[in-house]
Amino acid sequence: SLSKMPALNSSMNRFLRSYVIPALVLIGILVAWDFTKPRMRFAPDPVPYVEERPNGGVPPWNAHEPLLQNGRDLARKAALRGLDQAWSTFCDPVGREKNVRAISHYFEQRGNEEESYPKRWGQIGRDYITQQWSTPDDGRIERLVRELHERGYLRLGDFRPSIAERIAPLVTKTPVTDRPCSG
């Protein structure tokens, strides 16, 4: 019986090395792989549509709203950075292009949200997004765009037609009084 022990140990070691250890390694890899996969987090049933919503009117299932708010803040900052420079930068082709791009981005993002929120959430969405784009900085951007247009530093022709349409209501009642970049 003792003479068979080394043979048993040898076959047991071979079995462990050939089958058990590779199986455990494979199970470990599969478990690790499973933990790296993104998890689906299922939201509760959608809230039925009612006129009054919690959380100050923010659609409660819009999980991306903090990201969108950050995007609004960045668009405002970029537009104001361009608008706060010396207006003569609008006479330099490079400065003009950079500032027009920042203003365009602001009005593009604002316009897209002002169109999409009412489509998704009706009047509540319209009220909410109107409030979001009515900060003191938004008023300042509108005022500066009107002044730049009135003094001849900014033209609707500087913008793509879709952006010019969004800016036009701000400037149509302000006549251009000067052409500083023409000379």
mmCIF file of N, CA and C in Angstrom, residues 12-101:
data_model
loop_
_atom_site.group_PDB
_atom_site.id
_atom_site.type_symbol
_atom_site.label_atom_id
_atom_site.label_comp_id
_atom_site.label_asym_id
_atom_site.label_seq_id
_atom_site.Cartn_x
_atom_site.Cartn_y
_atom_site.Cartn_z
ATOM 1 N N MET A 12 -2.075 12.412 -9.057
ATOM 2 C CA MET A 12 -2.858 13.501 -8.494
ATOM 3 C C MET A 12 -2.243 14.842 -8.905
ATOM 4 N N ASN A 13 -0.921 14.936 -8.835
ATOM 5 C CA ASN A 13 -0.245 16.175 -9.240
ATOM 6 C C ASN A 13 -0.476 16.469 -10.718
ATOM 7 N N ARG A 14 -0.383 15.428 -11.540
ATOM 8 C CA ARG A 14 -0.643 15.598 -12.966
ATOM 9 C C ARG A 14 -2.071 16.059 -13.206
ATOM 10 N N PHE A 15 -3.022 15.480 -12.498
ATOM 11 C CA PHE A 15 -4.429 15.849 -12.626
ATOM 12 C C PHE A 15 -4.637 17.316 -12.219
ATOM 13 N N LEU A 16 -4.035 17.701 -11.092
ATOM 14 C CA LEU A 16 -4.159 19.088 -10.635
ATOM 15 C C LEU A 16 -3.557 20.057 -11.658
ATOM 16 N N ARG A 17 -2.345 19.720 -12.125
ATOM 17 C CA ARG A 17 -1.679 20.599 -13.081
ATOM 18 C C ARG A 17 -2.385 20.634 -14.424
ATOM 19 N N SER A 18 -2.954 19.547 -14.847
ATOM 20 C CA SER A 18 -3.565 19.477 -16.169
ATOM 21 C C SER A 18 -5.004 20.000 -16.198
ATOM 22 N N TYR A 19 -5.758 19.828 -15.132
ATOM 23 C CA TYR A 19 -7.185 20.148 -15.192
ATOM 24 C C TYR A 19 -7.642 21.180 -14.151
ATOM 25 N N VAL A 20 -7.296 20.970 -12.919
ATOM 26 C CA VAL A 20 -7.840 21.813 -11.853
ATOM 27 C C VAL A 20 -7.257 23.229 -11.915
ATOM 28 N N ILE A 21 -5.957 23.364 -11.981
ATOM 29 C CA ILE A 21 -5.338 24.696 -12.001
ATOM 30 C C ILE A 21 -5.761 25.485 -13.238
ATOM 31 N N PRO A 22 -5.713 24.896 -14.458
ATOM 32 C CA PRO A 22 -6.204 25.669 -15.621
ATOM 33 C C PRO A 22 -7.682 26.053 -15.485
ATOM 34 N N ALA A 23 -8.485 25.168 -14.908
ATOM 35 C CA ALA A 23 -9.908 25.497 -14.724
ATOM 36 C C ALA A 23 -10.064 26.673 -13.764
ATOM 37 N N LEU A 24 -9.308 26.675 -12.669
ATOM 38 C CA LEU A 24 -9.376 27.786 -11.714
ATOM 39 C C LEU A 24 -8.883 29.096 -12.342
ATOM 40 N N VAL A 25 -7.820 29.027 -13.134
ATOM 41 C CA VAL A 25 -7.321 30.223 -13.816
ATOM 42 C C VAL A 25 -8.378 30.749 -14.787
ATOM 43 N N LEU A 26 -9.008 29.859 -15.543
ATOM 44 C CA LEU A 26 -10.054 30.270 -16.482
ATOM 45 C C LEU A 26 -11.239 30.894 -15.753
ATOM 46 N N ILE A 27 -11.643 30.309 -14.659
ATOM 47 C CA ILE A 27 -12.744 30.871 -13.862
ATOM 48 C C ILE A 27 -12.347 32.258 -13.343
ATOM 49 N N GLY A 28 -11.132 32.400 -12.876
ATOM 50 C CA GLY A 28 -10.654 33.699 -12.396
ATOM 51 C C GLY A 28 -10.670 34.758 -13.489
ATOM 52 N N ILE A 29 -10.234 34.382 -14.685
ATOM 53 C CA ILE A 29 -10.240 35.323 -15.816
ATOM 54 C C ILE A 29 -11.670 35.715 -16.162
ATOM 55 N N LEU A 30 -12.574 34.746 -16.205
ATOM 56 C CA LEU A 30 -13.983 35.047 -16.524
ATOM 57 C C LEU A 30 -14.616 35.956 -15.469
ATOM 58 N N VAL A 31 -14.314 35.716 -14.215
ATOM 59 C CA VAL A 31 -14.858 36.566 -13.142
ATOM 60 C C VAL A 31 -14.303 37.980 -13.271
ATOM 61 N N ALA A 32 -13.007 38.100 -13.516
ATOM 62 C CA ALA A 32 -12.396 39.433 -13.673
ATOM 63 C C ALA A 32 -12.984 40.144 -14.879
ATOM 64 N N TRP A 33 -13.159 39.441 -15.970
ATOM 65 C CA TRP A 33 -13.738 40.025 -17.182
ATOM 66 C C TRP A 33 -15.161 40.503 -16.919
ATOM 67 N N ASP A 34 -15.931 39.722 -16.187
ATOM 68 C CA ASP A 34 -17.311 40.092 -15.884
ATOM 69 C C ASP A 34 -17.363 41.372 -15.061
ATOM 70 N N PHE A 35 -16.419 41.561 -14.154
ATOM 71 C CA PHE A 35 -16.411 42.765 -13.329
ATOM 72 C C PHE A 35 -16.015 44.008 -14.115
ATOM 73 N N THR A 36 -15.316 43.836 -15.241
ATOM 74 C CA THR A 36 -14.905 44.999 -16.023
ATOM 75 C C THR A 36 -15.987 45.473 -16.973
ATOM 76 N N LYS A 37 -17.010 44.656 -17.221
ATOM 77 C CA LYS A 37 -18.077 45.068 -18.135
ATOM 78 C C LYS A 37 -18.928 46.153 -17.493
ATOM 79 N N PRO A 38 -19.377 47.147 -18.304
ATOM 80 C CA PRO A 38 -20.273 48.161 -17.738
ATOM 81 C C PRO A 38 -21.580 47.515 -17.298
ATOM 82 N N ARG A 39 -22.101 48.007 -16.230
ATOM 83 C CA ARG A 39 -23.348 47.471 -15.690
ATOM 84 C C ARG A 39 -24.520 48.295 -16.182
ATOM 85 N N MET A 40 -25.560 47.637 -16.558
ATOM 86 C CA MET A 40 -26.798 48.321 -16.924
ATOM 87 C C MET A 40 -27.545 48.618 -15.638
ATOM 88 N N ARG A 41 -27.827 49.868 -15.447
ATOM 89 C CA ARG A 41 -28.620 50.257 -14.283
ATOM 90 C C ARG A 41 -29.999 50.628 -14.791
ATOM 91 N N PHE A 42 -30.930 49.816 -14.456
ATOM 92 C CA PHE A 42 -32.263 50.040 -14.946
ATOM 93 C C PHE A 42 -32.981 51.054 -14.077
ATOM 94 N N ALA A 43 -33.502 52.071 -14.742
ATOM 95 C CA ALA A 43 -34.259 53.100 -14.031
ATOM 96 C C ALA A 43 -35.633 52.541 -13.684
ATOM 97 N N PRO A 44 -36.247 53.112 -12.684
ATOM 98 C CA PRO A 44 -37.609 52.689 -12.405
ATOM 99 C C PRO A 44 -38.513 53.051 -13.581
ATOM 100 N N ASP A 45 -39.699 52.554 -13.554
ATOM 101 C CA ASP A 45 -40.640 52.860 -14.623
ATOM 102 C C ASP A 45 -40.694 54.364 -14.841
ATOM 103 N N PRO A 46 -40.793 54.804 -16.100
ATOM 104 C CA PRO A 46 -40.834 56.236 -16.358
ATOM 105 C C PRO A 46 -42.007 56.893 -15.628
ATOM 106 N N VAL A 47 -41.754 58.110 -15.198
ATOM 107 C CA VAL A 47 -42.790 58.856 -14.502
ATOM 108 C C VAL A 47 -43.848 59.244 -15.526
ATOM 109 N N PRO A 48 -45.097 58.977 -15.257
ATOM 110 C CA PRO A 48 -46.127 59.378 -16.224
ATOM 111 C C PRO A 48 -46.135 60.898 -16.378
ATOM 112 N N TYR A 49 -46.506 61.367 -17.562
ATOM 113 C CA TYR A 49 -46.475 62.790 -17.837
ATOM 114 C C TYR A 49 -47.548 63.506 -17.023
ATOM 115 N N VAL A 50 -47.098 64.467 -16.253
ATOM 116 C CA VAL A 50 -47.998 65.354 -15.523
ATOM 117 C C VAL A 50 -47.400 66.748 -15.632
ATOM 118 N N GLU A 51 -48.193 67.758 -15.464
ATOM 119 C CA GLU A 51 -47.709 69.121 -15.609
ATOM 120 C C GLU A 51 -46.721 69.510 -14.512
ATOM 121 N N GLU A 52 -46.893 69.006 -13.303
ATOM 122 C CA GLU A 52 -45.993 69.351 -12.216
ATOM 123 C C GLU A 52 -44.956 68.242 -12.045
ATOM 124 N N ARG A 53 -43.708 68.610 -12.048
ATOM 125 C CA ARG A 53 -42.634 67.635 -11.863
ATOM 126 C C ARG A 53 -41.808 68.045 -10.650
ATOM 127 N N PRO A 54 -41.218 67.069 -9.965
ATOM 128 C CA PRO A 54 -40.360 67.409 -8.821
ATOM 129 C C PRO A 54 -39.054 68.048 -9.277
ATOM 130 N N ASN A 55 -38.252 68.441 -8.342
ATOM 131 C CA ASN A 55 -36.900 68.939 -8.591
ATOM 132 C C ASN A 55 -36.900 70.236 -9.389
ATOM 133 N N GLY A 56 -37.827 71.124 -9.076
ATOM 134 C CA GLY A 56 -37.838 72.438 -9.717
ATOM 135 C C GLY A 56 -38.134 72.406 -11.197
ATOM 136 N N GLY A 57 -38.805 71.391 -11.691
ATOM 137 C CA GLY A 57 -39.154 71.323 -13.100
ATOM 138 C C GLY A 57 -38.149 70.596 -13.959
ATOM 139 N N VAL A 58 -37.018 70.175 -13.379
ATOM 140 C CA VAL A 58 -36.041 69.419 -14.161
ATOM 141 C C VAL A 58 -36.628 68.049 -14.444
ATOM 142 N N PRO A 59 -36.670 67.649 -15.691
ATOM 143 C CA PRO A 59 -37.166 66.308 -15.971
ATOM 144 C C PRO A 59 -36.342 65.291 -15.190
ATOM 145 N N PRO A 60 -36.959 64.541 -14.298
ATOM 146 C CA PRO A 60 -36.191 63.718 -13.364
ATOM 147 C C PRO A 60 -35.417 62.576 -14.018
ATOM 148 N N TRP A 61 -35.752 62.179 -15.216
ATOM 149 C CA TRP A 61 -35.053 61.056 -15.822
ATOM 150 C C TRP A 61 -33.917 61.518 -16.734
ATOM 151 N N ASN A 62 -33.640 62.801 -16.791
ATOM 152 C CA ASN A 62 -32.557 63.290 -17.623
ATOM 153 C C ASN A 62 -31.244 63.221 -16.845
ATOM 154 N N ALA A 63 -30.600 62.089 -16.887
ATOM 155 C CA ALA A 63 -29.379 61.854 -16.110
ATOM 156 C C ALA A 63 -28.207 62.688 -16.613
ATOM 157 N N HIS A 64 -28.286 63.209 -17.837
ATOM 158 C CA HIS A 64 -27.174 63.955 -18.412
ATOM 159 C C HIS A 64 -27.245 65.455 -18.124
ATOM 160 N N GLU A 65 -28.238 65.893 -17.392
ATOM 161 C CA GLU A 65 -28.411 67.322 -17.169
ATOM 162 C C GLU A 65 -27.183 67.998 -16.544
ATOM 163 N N PRO A 66 -26.497 67.383 -15.576
ATOM 164 C CA PRO A 66 -25.279 68.045 -15.063
ATOM 165 C C PRO A 66 -24.219 68.265 -16.152
ATOM 166 N N LEU A 67 -24.089 67.325 -17.085
ATOM 167 C CA LEU A 67 -23.137 67.495 -18.191
ATOM 168 C C LEU A 67 -23.580 68.620 -19.117
ATOM 169 N N LEU A 68 -24.886 68.683 -19.377
ATOM 170 C CA LEU A 68 -25.407 69.738 -20.239
ATOM 171 C C LEU A 68 -25.226 71.105 -19.581
ATOM 172 N N GLN A 69 -25.422 71.171 -18.269
ATOM 173 C CA GLN A 69 -25.220 72.430 -17.549
ATOM 174 C C GLN A 69 -23.767 72.859 -17.650
ATOM 175 N N ASN A 70 -22.849 71.930 -17.515
ATOM 176 C CA ASN A 70 -21.428 72.235 -17.660
ATOM 177 C C ASN A 70 -21.142 72.739 -19.077
ATOM 178 N N GLY A 71 -21.759 72.130 -20.076
ATOM 179 C CA GLY A 71 -21.588 72.577 -21.457
ATOM 180 C C GLY A 71 -22.094 73.996 -21.657
ATOM 181 N N ARG A 72 -23.217 74.334 -21.021
ATOM 182 C CA ARG A 72 -23.744 75.704 -21.103
ATOM 183 C C ARG A 72 -22.745 76.682 -20.500
ATOM 184 N N ASP A 73 -22.211 76.329 -19.341
ATOM 185 C CA ASP A 73 -21.249 77.215 -18.680
ATOM 186 C C ASP A 73 -20.003 77.417 -19.546
ATOM 187 N N LEU A 74 -19.515 76.340 -20.155
ATOM 188 C CA LEU A 74 -18.330 76.451 -21.007
ATOM 189 C C LEU A 74 -18.615 77.302 -22.250
ATOM 190 N N ALA A 75 -19.800 77.147 -22.837
ATOM 191 C CA ALA A 75 -20.166 77.952 -24.012
ATOM 192 C C ALA A 75 -20.238 79.425 -23.640
ATOM 193 N N ARG A 76 -20.807 79.726 -22.482
ATOM 194 C CA ARG A 76 -20.877 81.129 -22.016
ATOM 195 C C ARG A 76 -19.477 81.704 -21.823
ATOM 196 N N LYS A 77 -18.626 80.934 -21.138
ATOM 197 C CA LYS A 77 -17.267 81.423 -20.857
ATOM 198 C C LYS A 77 -16.492 81.684 -22.144
ATOM 199 N N ALA A 78 -16.607 80.786 -23.111
ATOM 200 C CA ALA A 78 -15.899 80.962 -24.381
ATOM 201 C C ALA A 78 -16.420 82.187 -25.119
ATOM 202 N N ALA A 79 -17.738 82.361 -25.157
ATOM 203 C CA ALA A 79 -18.311 83.529 -25.832
ATOM 204 C C ALA A 79 -17.875 84.814 -25.140
ATOM 205 N N LEU A 80 -17.924 84.819 -23.825
ATOM 206 C CA LEU A 80 -17.526 86.028 -23.097
ATOM 207 C C LEU A 80 -16.037 86.318 -23.233
ATOM 208 N N ARG A 81 -15.221 85.275 -23.315
ATOM 209 C CA ARG A 81 -13.784 85.482 -23.516
ATOM 210 C C ARG A 81 -13.544 86.236 -24.824
ATOM 211 N N GLY A 82 -14.272 85.859 -25.866
ATOM 212 C CA GLY A 82 -14.133 86.564 -27.148
ATOM 213 C C GLY A 82 -14.731 87.954 -27.106
ATOM 214 N N LEU A 83 -15.887 88.082 -26.483
ATOM 215 C CA LEU A 83 -16.579 89.377 -26.446
ATOM 216 C C LEU A 83 -15.889 90.374 -25.520
ATOM 217 N N ASP A 84 -15.136 89.896 -24.543
ATOM 218 C CA ASP A 84 -14.459 90.787 -23.599
ATOM 219 C C ASP A 84 -13.124 91.314 -24.126
ATOM 220 N N GLN A 85 -12.678 90.805 -25.252
ATOM 221 C CA GLN A 85 -11.430 91.308 -25.824
ATOM 222 C C GLN A 85 -11.678 92.681 -26.452
ATOM 223 N N ALA A 86 -10.588 93.361 -26.749
ATOM 224 C CA ALA A 86 -10.720 94.635 -27.452
ATOM 225 C C ALA A 86 -11.479 94.397 -28.754
ATOM 226 N N TRP A 87 -12.433 95.239 -29.028
ATOM 227 C CA TRP A 87 -13.267 95.028 -30.208
ATOM 228 C C TRP A 87 -12.480 95.111 -31.498
ATOM 229 N N SER A 88 -11.330 95.725 -31.445
ATOM 230 C CA SER A 88 -10.491 95.803 -32.640
ATOM 231 C C SER A 88 -10.027 94.417 -33.086
ATOM 232 N N THR A 89 -10.084 93.412 -32.189
ATOM 233 C CA THR A 89 -9.720 92.050 -32.603
ATOM 234 C C THR A 89 -10.671 91.544 -33.684
ATOM 235 N N PHE A 90 -11.876 92.141 -33.778
ATOM 236 C CA PHE A 90 -12.812 91.743 -34.836
ATOM 237 C C PHE A 90 -12.359 92.271 -36.195
ATOM 238 N N CYS A 91 -11.415 93.210 -36.221
ATOM 239 C CA CYS A 91 -10.888 93.722 -37.483
ATOM 240 C C CYS A 91 -9.753 92.850 -38.016
ATOM 241 N N ASP A 92 -9.117 92.077 -37.147
ATOM 242 C CA ASP A 92 -8.060 91.158 -37.539
ATOM 243 C C ASP A 92 -8.712 89.851 -37.994
ATOM 244 N N PRO A 93 -8.391 89.344 -39.189
ATOM 245 C CA PRO A 93 -9.055 88.135 -39.686
ATOM 246 C C PRO A 93 -8.975 86.930 -38.730
ATOM 247 N N VAL A 94 -7.814 86.734 -38.108
ATOM 248 C CA VAL A 94 -7.664 85.595 -37.199
ATOM 249 C C VAL A 94 -8.501 85.807 -35.933
ATOM 250 N N GLY A 95 -8.418 87.005 -35.375
ATOM 251 C CA GLY A 95 -9.214 87.313 -34.178
ATOM 252 C C GLY A 95 -10.699 87.249 -34.462
ATOM 253 N N ARG A 96 -11.106 87.759 -35.622
ATOM 254 C CA ARG A 96 -12.518 87.735 -36.003
ATOM 255 C C ARG A 96 -13.024 86.292 -36.098
ATOM 256 N N GLU A 97 -12.243 85.439 -36.790
ATOM 257 C CA GLU A 97 -12.652 84.039 -36.961
ATOM 258 C C GLU A 97 -12.781 83.337 -35.606
ATOM 259 N N LYS A 98 -11.828 83.567 -34.725
ATOM 260 C CA LYS A 98 -11.845 82.932 -33.398
ATOM 261 C C LYS A 98 -13.057 83.394 -32.592
ATOM 262 N N ASN A 99 -13.315 84.701 -32.591
ATOM 263 C CA ASN A 99 -14.442 85.229 -31.830
ATOM 264 C C ASN A 99 -15.782 84.801 -32.423
ATOM 265 N N VAL A 100 -15.871 84.806 -33.731
ATOM 266 C CA VAL A 100 -17.111 84.373 -34.386
ATOM 267 C C VAL A 100 -17.373 82.902 -34.086
ATOM 268 N N ARG A 101 -16.307 82.092 -34.045
ATOM 269 C CA ARG A 101 -16.467 80.670 -33.714
ATOM 270 C C ARG A 101 -17.022 80.496 -32.299
#
